[in-house]
C-alpha cells in the first residue's frame, strides 16, 4: 500500500488563494459598505440643500409656518446639525447646536442667507478616497502576508530542508534524514530522498565489505605468490646444486680414480700419458662448467654503460659466422642468413650479443647432431629488432620446453653438455631489457626468437 502524503502542492496553493481572496472579499465588503454610507450621506446632503433652496423660496413671513415644520422634521431625522437664517441686520433664526463652519450657504432672492451644517461623518470626497485607499492597502498587505506565510510553511521551508540535507549527504554524512511533511509533492520528494540516502548507506556498506574481501584476497594471493616464488627459487637452487654436483662431481670422480691408479705404480709410460691426458680433459670440463656458471650468475648491476651502449646486429651476426665457420661441428651444417637491409642498432655491447648468438648456434648445431640446416633472421619491428635462430632438427621435447631456459636443463648425454648455454642466453637478453622465446616449428625443428630493444 502506497504512503499518503496529504494535499498536493497545487491543491494547497488553491486553498491558500481561496483563503486569501476570501479575506480580501470581506475587507472589500466593509469598504463598499462604508462607501455606500458615504454616498447615502451625500444624497442626504444634496436633499438638504434642495430643502434649503425650497425653504429659501418661502423664507418670507407668509412661509414661516412651513419653514418651522420643515426644520423640525429635518432636525428630528438627523439630516442637519444646525440651520441659520440671516437677514441684512444679522442672525434672524437658528435651529440646532452651533459647531464649526456651515457646510452649505444659500441666498434667497429677497436677500436672506440660509446656512446649513451637516454631520461631520459625511463630509467630502477626499475622506471617502482616503478610506478606500486605506482598506485597499490593508487588503493587499493581508493577501501578501498570508501568501508568504503559506508558501514559506508548505513549500519553501521543506525544500530548504531538502537542500541542507543534500549538502550534508554530499559531505558524506549518509545518515542524514529529512522530515516527511509539507505538500504532497514535497513530502514525496523527502521520502524519496530518505530512501536514496538509505540505499547509499547500504551500497557503501556492501562496497566496504567487498573492499575488505578484496584486500584479504589480495593479501592471500600475495602470500601465495611469495610462497610460489620461494618454492621456485628453492627448486632452481636445487636444480642448480644437482647440476653443479653432477657436472663437477663426475669429472672429479674420474680424476680421483685415475690418480689412484697412477699411485699404484703399475702403469707403463704410455698408460700414464693417457691418464694425464684424460685428467686434463676432465679438468677442462670442470673449467668450462665453472665459466658457464660465472656467465650465468654475473652481476651486471655495475654495467649500465654496457646496456646504454649500442651495437650493429648485422655486424654481430657477421663476426659470429666467421668465428664458427671453421669449427668441425658446423662442417656439415648449412647456415642461411636473412638479414633485413638497414637494420636498426640495438641496445647492448658487441661481445655480449655475439656470445648470445654463439650459444644459440651451438645449441642448434648440437640438436642437429652435426648435420642439417640453420637459419638466422633479423628484422626491424615496432621499437625492437627481432633475431630468430631456427633449425630443422627434432625440435624441443614438450616435457622440458617450459624449462628450457632453466640452468642444467638439457637432453644431451652426460658429459656432453652443462645445460647452461640457454640459461646464459636468457640472462643476457633479460639484462638488455629484451625477451627470448622458444618454440617448435610446424615443419619440424626448433625456433628461438629474441626481441632486442632498438637503440635511440
Short mmCIF file of C-alpha atoms in Angstrom, two decimals:
data_model
loop_
_atom_site.label_atom_id
_atom_site.label_comp_id
_atom_site.label_asym_id
_atom_site.label_seq_id
_atom_site.Cartn_x
_atom_site.Cartn_y
_atom_site.Cartn_z
CA UNK A 1 0.00 0.00 0.00
CA UNK A 2 1.38 3.41 -1.02
CA UNK A 3 2.05 6.03 1.58
CA UNK A 4 -0.33 9.04 1.73
CA UNK A 5 1.29 12.48 1.59
CA UNK A 6 -1.75 14.75 2.13
CA UNK A 7 -2.87 17.54 -0.16
CA UNK A 8 -0.92 18.19 -3.31
CA UNK A 9 1.07 21.34 -3.94
CA UNK A 10 -1.47 22.70 -6.40
CA UNK A 11 -4.34 21.92 -4.03
CA UNK A 12 -2.63 23.75 -1.20
CA UNK A 13 -1.90 26.74 -3.44
CA UNK A 14 -5.56 26.83 -4.48
CA UNK A 15 -6.65 26.60 -0.86
CA UNK A 16 -4.26 29.41 0.08
CA UNK A 17 -5.60 31.60 -2.71
CA UNK A 18 -9.19 30.86 -1.69
CA UNK A 19 -8.45 31.89 1.89
CA UNK A 20 -6.58 34.99 0.73
CA UNK A 21 -9.30 36.10 -1.64
CA UNK A 22 -11.95 35.31 0.97
CA UNK A 23 -10.24 37.67 3.38
CA UNK A 24 -9.93 40.25 0.62
CA UNK A 25 -13.62 39.91 -0.17
CA UNK A 26 -14.55 40.51 3.45
CA UNK A 27 -12.38 43.62 3.66
CA UNK A 28 -13.64 44.95 0.34
CA UNK A 29 -17.19 44.35 1.53
CA UNK A 30 -16.50 46.56 4.52
CA UNK A 31 -15.07 49.24 2.24
CA UNK A 32 -18.09 49.02 -0.04
CA UNK A 33 -20.44 49.33 2.91
CA UNK A 34 -18.65 52.44 4.15
CA UNK A 35 -18.68 53.93 0.67
CA UNK A 36 -22.38 53.21 0.40
CA UNK A 37 -22.89 55.02 3.67
CA UNK A 38 -20.87 57.96 2.38
CA UNK A 39 -22.89 58.05 -0.82
CA UNK A 40 -26.09 58.00 1.26
CA UNK A 41 -24.83 60.93 3.30
CA UNK A 42 -24.06 62.81 0.08
CA UNK A 43 -27.53 62.16 -1.15
CA UNK A 44 -28.90 63.38 2.16
CA UNK A 45 -26.80 66.49 1.91
CA UNK A 46 -27.99 67.10 -1.61
CA UNK A 47 -31.55 66.74 -0.46
CA UNK A 48 -30.77 69.07 2.44
CA UNK A 49 -29.53 71.72 0.05
CA UNK A 50 -32.60 71.20 -2.03
CA UNK A 51 -34.71 71.67 1.04
CA UNK A 52 -32.68 74.73 1.93
CA UNK A 53 -33.40 76.12 -1.52
CA UNK A 54 -37.04 75.31 -1.04
CA UNK A 55 -37.01 76.94 2.39
CA UNK A 56 -35.30 80.00 0.99
CA UNK A 57 -38.05 80.31 -1.55
CA UNK A 58 -40.57 80.50 1.28
CA UNK A 59 -38.40 82.28 3.81
CA UNK A 60 -40.82 85.26 3.93
CA UNK A 61 -43.37 85.80 6.64
CA UNK A 62 -46.02 84.01 4.66
CA UNK A 63 -43.87 80.78 4.73
CA UNK A 64 -42.94 80.89 8.33
CA UNK A 65 -45.19 78.03 9.37
CA UNK A 66 -43.96 75.83 6.55
CA UNK A 67 -40.35 76.62 7.45
CA UNK A 68 -40.88 75.74 11.09
CA UNK A 69 -42.42 72.46 10.12
CA UNK A 70 -39.59 71.54 7.68
CA UNK A 71 -36.86 72.46 10.13
CA UNK A 72 -38.37 70.41 12.87
CA UNK A 73 -38.71 67.36 10.58
CA UNK A 74 -35.09 67.52 9.23
CA UNK A 75 -33.59 68.06 12.65
CA UNK A 76 -35.56 65.17 14.06
CA UNK A 77 -34.34 62.94 11.23
CA UNK A 78 -30.72 63.98 11.88
CA UNK A 79 -30.20 65.49 8.47
CA UNK A 80 -28.75 68.68 9.90
CA UNK A 81 -26.82 69.63 12.95
CA UNK A 82 -27.74 73.32 12.68
CA UNK A 83 -29.61 75.72 10.39
CA UNK A 84 -29.37 79.55 10.47
CA UNK A 85 -31.32 82.25 8.62
CA UNK A 86 -29.57 85.59 8.30
CA UNK A 87 -31.08 88.91 7.23
CA UNK A 88 -29.33 92.14 6.39
CA UNK A 89 -29.36 93.03 10.05
CA UNK A 90 -27.77 89.69 11.22
CA UNK A 91 -28.98 86.36 12.58
CA UNK A 92 -32.71 86.08 12.37
CA UNK A 93 -33.48 82.46 13.26
CA UNK A 94 -31.50 79.28 14.13
CA UNK A 95 -32.11 75.63 14.88
CA UNK A 96 -29.65 73.10 16.38
CA UNK A 97 -26.27 73.48 18.08
CA UNK A 98 -23.57 75.79 16.70
CA UNK A 99 -20.32 73.93 15.81
CA UNK A 100 -17.76 74.94 13.18
CA UNK A 101 -18.41 76.43 9.76
CA UNK A 102 -21.54 75.78 7.72
CA UNK A 103 -21.42 73.10 5.04
CA UNK A 104 -23.94 74.86 2.73
CA UNK A 105 -24.90 78.54 2.29
CA UNK A 106 -27.89 79.57 0.14
CA UNK A 107 -29.00 83.20 -0.53
CA UNK A 108 -32.64 83.80 -1.36
CA UNK A 109 -33.95 86.34 -3.89
CA UNK A 110 -35.05 88.68 -1.16
CA UNK A 111 -31.56 88.80 0.43
CA UNK A 112 -31.98 86.15 3.16
CA UNK A 113 -28.99 83.86 3.77
CA UNK A 114 -29.57 80.23 4.75
CA UNK A 115 -26.63 78.40 6.43
CA UNK A 116 -26.68 74.59 6.90
CA UNK A 117 -24.42 72.24 8.98
CA UNK A 118 -24.45 68.51 8.09
CA UNK A 119 -22.99 65.63 10.21
CA UNK A 120 -19.16 65.56 10.13
CA UNK A 121 -19.02 61.85 9.12
CA UNK A 122 -20.47 62.65 5.70
CA UNK A 123 -18.05 65.34 4.59
CA UNK A 124 -16.08 65.43 1.43
CA UNK A 125 -14.95 63.17 -1.39
CA UNK A 126 -11.32 63.25 -0.09
CA UNK A 127 -12.33 61.43 3.08
CA UNK A 128 -14.04 58.70 1.03
CA UNK A 129 -10.99 58.31 -1.23
CA UNK A 130 -8.62 58.08 1.73
CA UNK A 131 -10.79 55.45 3.32
CA UNK A 132 -10.88 53.44 0.11
CA UNK A 133 -7.10 53.56 -0.31
CA UNK A 134 -6.57 52.57 3.29
CA UNK A 135 -8.74 49.47 3.03
CA UNK A 136 -7.28 48.59 -0.35
CA UNK A 137 -3.71 48.72 1.04
CA UNK A 138 -4.77 46.71 4.06
CA UNK A 139 -6.31 44.08 1.79
CA UNK A 140 -3.20 43.82 -0.39
CA UNK A 141 -0.92 43.58 2.65
CA UNK A 142 -3.07 40.85 4.15
CA UNK A 143 -3.06 38.85 0.92
CA UNK A 144 0.73 39.16 0.55
CA UNK A 145 1.40 38.28 4.17
CA UNK A 146 -0.89 35.29 4.07
CA UNK A 147 0.63 34.08 0.79
CA UNK A 148 4.14 34.49 2.19
CA UNK A 149 3.34 32.54 5.34
CA UNK A 150 1.61 29.73 3.48
CA UNK A 151 4.27 29.43 0.79
CA UNK A 152 7.03 29.50 3.40
CA UNK A 153 5.45 26.84 5.56
CA UNK A 154 4.28 24.45 2.85
CA UNK A 155 6.90 24.92 0.11
CA UNK A 156 10.00 27.00 0.90
CA UNK A 157 10.83 25.52 4.30
CA UNK A 158 10.51 21.84 3.25
CA UNK A 159 12.56 22.49 0.11
CA UNK A 160 15.20 24.32 2.14
CA UNK A 161 15.40 21.33 4.48
CA UNK A 162 15.93 19.14 1.44
CA UNK A 163 18.71 21.43 0.24
CA UNK A 164 20.50 21.31 3.58
CA UNK A 165 20.10 17.54 3.71
CA UNK A 166 21.52 17.23 0.18
CA UNK A 167 24.57 19.27 1.22
CA UNK A 168 25.10 17.01 4.23
CA UNK A 169 24.72 13.96 2.03
CA UNK A 170 27.27 15.38 -0.42
CA UNK A 171 29.61 15.84 2.57
CA UNK A 172 29.48 12.04 3.06
CA UNK A 173 27.06 12.18 6.02
CA UNK A 174 24.97 9.27 4.81
CA UNK A 175 22.78 9.05 7.92
CA UNK A 176 21.04 12.32 7.03
CA UNK A 177 17.23 12.27 7.03
CA UNK A 178 14.60 14.94 6.37
CA UNK A 179 11.08 15.18 7.87
CA UNK A 180 8.39 13.91 5.52
CA UNK A 181 5.99 16.86 5.59
CA UNK A 182 4.69 19.72 3.50
CA UNK A 183 2.82 19.47 0.22
CA UNK A 184 2.31 16.02 -1.27
CA UNK A 185 4.97 16.52 -3.92
CA UNK A 186 7.47 17.92 -1.41
CA UNK A 187 6.70 15.16 1.10
CA UNK A 188 7.10 12.53 -1.62
CA UNK A 189 10.41 14.12 -2.58
CA UNK A 190 11.55 13.99 1.05
CA UNK A 191 10.57 10.32 1.33
CA UNK A 192 12.44 9.55 -1.89
CA UNK A 193 15.48 11.41 -0.56
CA UNK A 194 15.42 9.32 2.62
CA UNK A 195 15.16 6.13 0.56
CA UNK A 196 18.09 7.27 -1.59
CA UNK A 197 20.21 8.00 1.49
CA UNK A 198 19.37 4.58 2.92
CA UNK A 199 20.30 2.93 -0.39
CA UNK A 200 23.59 4.83 -0.43
CA UNK A 201 24.31 3.61 3.09
CA UNK A 202 23.59 0.03 2.08
CA UNK A 203 25.68 0.34 -1.08
CA UNK A 204 28.56 1.84 0.84
CA UNK A 205 28.42 -0.91 3.45
CA UNK A 206 28.35 -3.51 0.68
CA UNK A 207 31.23 -1.82 -1.11
CA UNK A 208 33.22 -1.63 2.11
CA UNK A 209 32.62 -5.32 2.70
CA UNK A 210 33.70 -6.17 -0.84
CA UNK A 211 36.76 -3.96 -0.45
CA UNK A 212 37.73 -5.78 2.73
CA UNK A 213 37.21 -9.10 0.97
CA UNK A 214 39.35 -7.93 -1.95
CA UNK A 215 42.07 -6.74 0.41
CA UNK A 216 42.01 -10.09 2.18
CA UNK A 217 42.08 -11.94 -1.15
CA UNK A 218 44.94 -9.74 -2.36
CA UNK A 219 46.87 -10.43 0.81
CA UNK A 220 46.28 -14.15 0.39
CA UNK A 221 47.34 -14.00 -3.26
CA UNK A 222 50.45 -12.03 -2.33
CA UNK A 223 51.33 -14.60 0.29
CA UNK A 224 50.68 -17.42 -2.16
CA UNK A 225 52.76 -15.68 -4.82
CA UNK A 226 55.62 -15.21 -2.39
CA UNK A 227 55.40 -18.89 -1.49
CA UNK A 228 55.38 -19.87 -5.16
CA UNK A 229 58.37 -17.62 -5.87
CA UNK A 230 60.18 -19.02 -2.86
CA UNK A 231 59.37 -22.56 -3.94
CA UNK A 232 60.53 -21.78 -7.47
CA UNK A 233 63.75 -20.32 -6.13
CA UNK A 234 64.30 -23.32 -3.91
CA UNK A 235 63.61 -25.61 -6.86
CA UNK A 236 66.02 -23.61 -9.02
CA UNK A 237 68.65 -23.77 -6.28
CA UNK A 238 68.02 -27.49 -6.03
CA UNK A 239 68.43 -27.99 -9.76
CA UNK A 240 71.50 -25.77 -9.76
CA UNK A 241 73.02 -27.69 -6.87
CA UNK A 242 72.25 -31.01 -8.52
CA UNK A 243 73.66 -29.78 -11.81
CA UNK A 244 76.82 -28.47 -10.21
CA UNK A 245 77.24 -31.70 -8.27
CA UNK A 246 76.78 -33.69 -11.46
CA UNK A 247 78.85 -31.56 -13.83
CA UNK A 248 81.72 -31.11 -11.37
CA UNK A 249 81.36 -34.26 -9.28
CA UNK A 250 81.62 -36.68 -12.21
CA UNK A 251 84.87 -35.23 -13.60
CA UNK A 252 86.31 -35.06 -10.09
CA UNK A 253 85.42 -38.71 -9.50
CA UNK A 254 87.10 -39.65 -12.77
CA UNK A 255 90.20 -37.62 -11.90
CA UNK A 256 90.36 -39.20 -8.46
CA UNK A 257 90.09 -42.69 -9.92
CA UNK A 258 92.79 -42.01 -12.47
CA UNK A 259 95.09 -40.59 -9.78
CA UNK A 260 94.50 -43.65 -7.60
CA UNK A 261 95.52 -45.92 -10.47
CA UNK A 262 98.60 -43.84 -11.14
CA UNK A 263 99.61 -44.04 -7.47
CA UNK A 264 99.67 -47.84 -7.66
CA UNK A 265 102.72 -47.58 -9.95
CA UNK A 266 101.68 -50.47 -12.22
CA UNK A 267 101.30 -48.29 -15.33
CA UNK A 268 103.70 -48.07 -18.19
CA UNK A 269 104.75 -44.78 -19.75
CA UNK A 270 102.06 -44.82 -22.46
CA UNK A 271 99.30 -45.56 -19.93
CA UNK A 272 100.50 -42.77 -17.66
CA UNK A 273 100.49 -40.37 -20.61
CA UNK A 274 96.94 -41.43 -21.48
CA UNK A 275 95.81 -40.98 -17.85
CA UNK A 276 97.32 -37.47 -17.73
CA UNK A 277 95.52 -36.59 -20.97
CA UNK A 278 92.21 -37.84 -19.54
CA UNK A 279 92.82 -35.88 -16.31
CA UNK A 280 93.46 -32.73 -18.36
CA UNK A 281 90.25 -33.33 -20.34
CA UNK A 282 88.17 -33.73 -17.16
CA UNK A 283 89.82 -30.64 -15.69
CA UNK A 284 88.87 -28.65 -18.80
CA UNK A 285 85.32 -29.92 -18.40
CA UNK A 286 85.23 -28.58 -14.83
CA UNK A 287 86.73 -25.28 -16.04
CA UNK A 288 84.05 -24.85 -18.73
CA UNK A 289 81.30 -25.63 -16.23
CA UNK A 290 82.60 -23.00 -13.82
CA UNK A 291 82.96 -20.47 -16.66
CA UNK A 292 79.37 -21.07 -17.73
CA UNK A 293 78.20 -20.67 -14.15
CA UNK A 294 80.05 -17.37 -13.90
CA UNK A 295 78.43 -16.17 -17.14
CA UNK A 296 75.03 -17.17 -15.82
CA UNK A 297 75.40 -15.55 -12.41
CA UNK A 298 77.43 -12.48 -13.43
CA UNK A 299 76.06 -9.35 -11.70
CA UNK A 300 75.56 -6.58 -14.26
CA UNK A 301 74.49 -4.02 -11.66
CA UNK A 302 77.62 -2.03 -12.41
CA UNK A 303 77.45 -2.42 -16.18
CA UNK A 304 74.82 0.16 -17.09
CA UNK A 305 77.12 1.71 -19.76
CA UNK A 306 77.01 -1.67 -21.49
CA UNK A 307 73.22 -1.57 -21.64
CA UNK A 308 73.18 2.06 -22.69
CA UNK A 309 75.68 1.35 -25.46
CA UNK A 310 74.53 0.15 -28.86
CA UNK A 311 75.69 -2.40 -31.39
CA UNK A 312 75.19 -3.18 -35.06
CA UNK A 313 73.35 -6.51 -35.07
CA UNK A 314 74.29 -7.25 -38.70
CA UNK A 315 77.95 -6.85 -37.76
CA UNK A 316 77.46 -9.11 -34.73
CA UNK A 317 75.97 -11.82 -36.97
CA UNK A 318 78.81 -11.47 -39.48
CA UNK A 319 81.54 -11.77 -36.81
CA UNK A 320 79.84 -14.77 -35.19
CA UNK A 321 79.52 -16.61 -38.51
CA UNK A 322 83.23 -16.03 -39.21
CA UNK A 323 84.03 -17.41 -35.75
CA UNK A 324 82.20 -20.72 -36.29
CA UNK A 325 82.95 -21.08 -39.98
CA UNK A 326 85.98 -23.36 -39.50
CA UNK A 327 84.69 -25.33 -36.48
CA UNK A 328 84.21 -29.03 -37.06
CA UNK A 329 80.68 -29.18 -35.61
CA UNK A 330 79.45 -26.83 -38.35
CA UNK A 331 81.25 -28.60 -41.19
CA UNK A 332 78.16 -30.44 -42.49
CA UNK A 333 75.60 -27.81 -41.45
CA UNK A 334 74.08 -25.38 -43.95
CA UNK A 335 73.91 -21.89 -42.46
CA UNK A 336 71.44 -19.46 -44.14
CA UNK A 337 71.30 -15.75 -43.27
CA UNK A 338 68.27 -13.48 -43.93
CA UNK A 339 69.11 -10.02 -42.60
CA UNK A 340 66.88 -7.05 -43.39
CA UNK A 341 68.65 -4.12 -45.01
CA UNK A 342 69.20 -1.05 -42.86
CA UNK A 343 68.71 -2.81 -39.52
CA UNK A 344 68.44 -0.52 -36.53
CA UNK A 345 71.16 -0.63 -33.93
CA UNK A 346 70.23 -2.45 -30.72
CA UNK A 347 70.94 -1.77 -27.07
CA UNK A 348 73.86 -3.80 -25.74
CA UNK A 349 77.56 -4.31 -26.41
CA UNK A 350 79.04 -6.28 -29.26
CA UNK A 351 80.69 -9.03 -27.20
CA UNK A 352 77.62 -9.97 -25.15
CA UNK A 353 75.43 -10.07 -28.25
CA UNK A 354 77.99 -12.27 -30.02
CA UNK A 355 78.01 -14.64 -27.03
CA UNK A 356 74.19 -14.73 -27.19
CA UNK A 357 74.15 -15.66 -30.89
CA UNK A 358 77.06 -18.10 -30.48
CA UNK A 359 75.23 -20.01 -27.73
CA UNK A 360 72.07 -20.21 -29.87
CA UNK A 361 74.06 -21.50 -32.86
CA UNK A 362 75.92 -24.06 -30.71
CA UNK A 363 72.59 -25.24 -29.27
CA UNK A 364 71.12 -25.63 -32.77
CA UNK A 365 74.22 -27.49 -34.02
CA UNK A 366 74.08 -29.89 -31.07
CA UNK A 367 70.36 -30.52 -31.75
CA UNK A 368 71.14 -31.31 -35.42
CA UNK A 369 73.87 -33.76 -34.48
CA UNK A 370 76.32 -32.09 -36.84
CA UNK A 371 74.16 -32.27 -39.97
CA UNK A 372 71.19 -30.13 -41.11
CA UNK A 373 70.19 -26.52 -41.76
CA UNK A 374 70.26 -23.44 -39.52
CA UNK A 375 68.55 -20.17 -40.49
CA UNK A 376 69.28 -16.78 -38.92
CA UNK A 377 66.72 -13.98 -39.48
CA UNK A 378 66.93 -10.36 -38.36
CA UNK A 379 64.31 -7.67 -38.98
CA UNK A 380 63.01 -4.40 -37.55
CA UNK A 381 59.71 -4.33 -35.65
CA UNK A 382 57.89 -1.67 -33.62
CA UNK A 383 60.66 -0.28 -31.42
CA UNK A 384 62.55 -3.60 -31.34
CA UNK A 385 64.79 -5.72 -33.56
CA UNK A 386 63.90 -9.40 -33.89
CA UNK A 387 66.66 -12.02 -34.10
CA UNK A 388 65.43 -15.54 -34.93
CA UNK A 389 67.52 -18.72 -34.98
CA UNK A 390 65.80 -21.80 -36.44
CA UNK A 391 66.89 -25.34 -37.23
CA UNK A 392 65.31 -28.37 -38.94
CA UNK A 393 66.24 -30.81 -36.21
CA UNK A 394 63.98 -32.88 -33.94
CA UNK A 395 62.72 -29.84 -32.02
CA UNK A 396 62.36 -29.37 -28.27
CA UNK A 397 60.87 -32.08 -26.08
CA UNK A 398 57.39 -30.92 -24.93
CA UNK A 399 58.21 -32.03 -21.38
CA UNK A 400 61.03 -29.52 -20.99
CA UNK A 401 60.04 -26.71 -23.37
CA UNK A 402 58.76 -24.59 -20.47
CA UNK A 403 62.02 -25.09 -18.53
CA UNK A 404 64.40 -24.89 -21.47
CA UNK A 405 65.98 -21.66 -20.15
CA UNK A 406 66.50 -23.03 -16.63
CA UNK A 407 70.08 -23.90 -15.67
CA UNK A 408 71.24 -27.51 -16.19
CA UNK A 409 68.14 -28.42 -18.23
CA UNK A 410 69.43 -30.50 -21.17
CA UNK A 411 68.63 -33.59 -23.24
CA UNK A 412 72.26 -34.31 -24.02
CA UNK A 413 74.06 -37.34 -22.70
CA UNK A 414 76.06 -36.98 -19.52
CA UNK A 415 79.37 -35.26 -20.11
CA UNK A 416 78.30 -33.75 -23.43
CA UNK A 417 76.75 -30.51 -22.13
CA UNK A 418 76.24 -28.48 -18.99
CA UNK A 419 72.70 -27.25 -19.75
CA UNK A 420 73.81 -23.67 -19.09
CA UNK A 421 74.02 -22.31 -22.64
CA UNK A 422 70.35 -21.31 -23.00
CA UNK A 423 70.25 -20.12 -19.37
CA UNK A 424 73.13 -17.75 -20.19
CA UNK A 425 71.21 -16.57 -23.29
CA UNK A 426 68.15 -15.82 -21.18
CA UNK A 427 70.24 -13.87 -18.66
CA UNK A 428 71.91 -11.77 -21.37
CA UNK A 429 68.61 -10.91 -23.08
CA UNK A 430 66.85 -10.12 -19.79
CA UNK A 431 69.60 -7.76 -18.68
CA UNK A 432 69.40 -5.96 -22.02
CA UNK A 433 65.67 -5.35 -21.48
CA UNK A 434 64.58 -7.79 -24.22
CA UNK A 435 62.72 -11.09 -24.41
CA UNK A 436 63.51 -14.57 -25.70
CA UNK A 437 61.04 -17.35 -26.53
CA UNK A 438 61.47 -20.97 -27.58
CA UNK A 439 59.01 -22.89 -29.75
CA UNK A 440 58.77 -25.79 -32.18
CA UNK A 441 58.27 -25.12 -35.88
CA UNK A 442 55.25 -26.66 -37.59
CA UNK A 443 57.51 -28.11 -40.32
CA UNK A 444 59.86 -29.53 -37.69
CA UNK A 445 62.75 -28.17 -35.73
CA UNK A 446 63.19 -25.57 -33.00
CA UNK A 447 62.89 -21.79 -33.16
CA UNK A 448 64.35 -19.22 -30.77
CA UNK A 449 63.03 -15.66 -31.16
CA UNK A 450 64.94 -12.84 -29.48
CA UNK A 451 63.46 -9.33 -29.30
CA UNK A 452 66.06 -6.66 -28.54
CA UNK A 453 65.33 -3.00 -27.84
CA UNK A 454 66.25 -0.70 -30.69
CA UNK A 455 68.81 1.97 -29.77
CA UNK A 456 67.50 5.53 -29.72
#
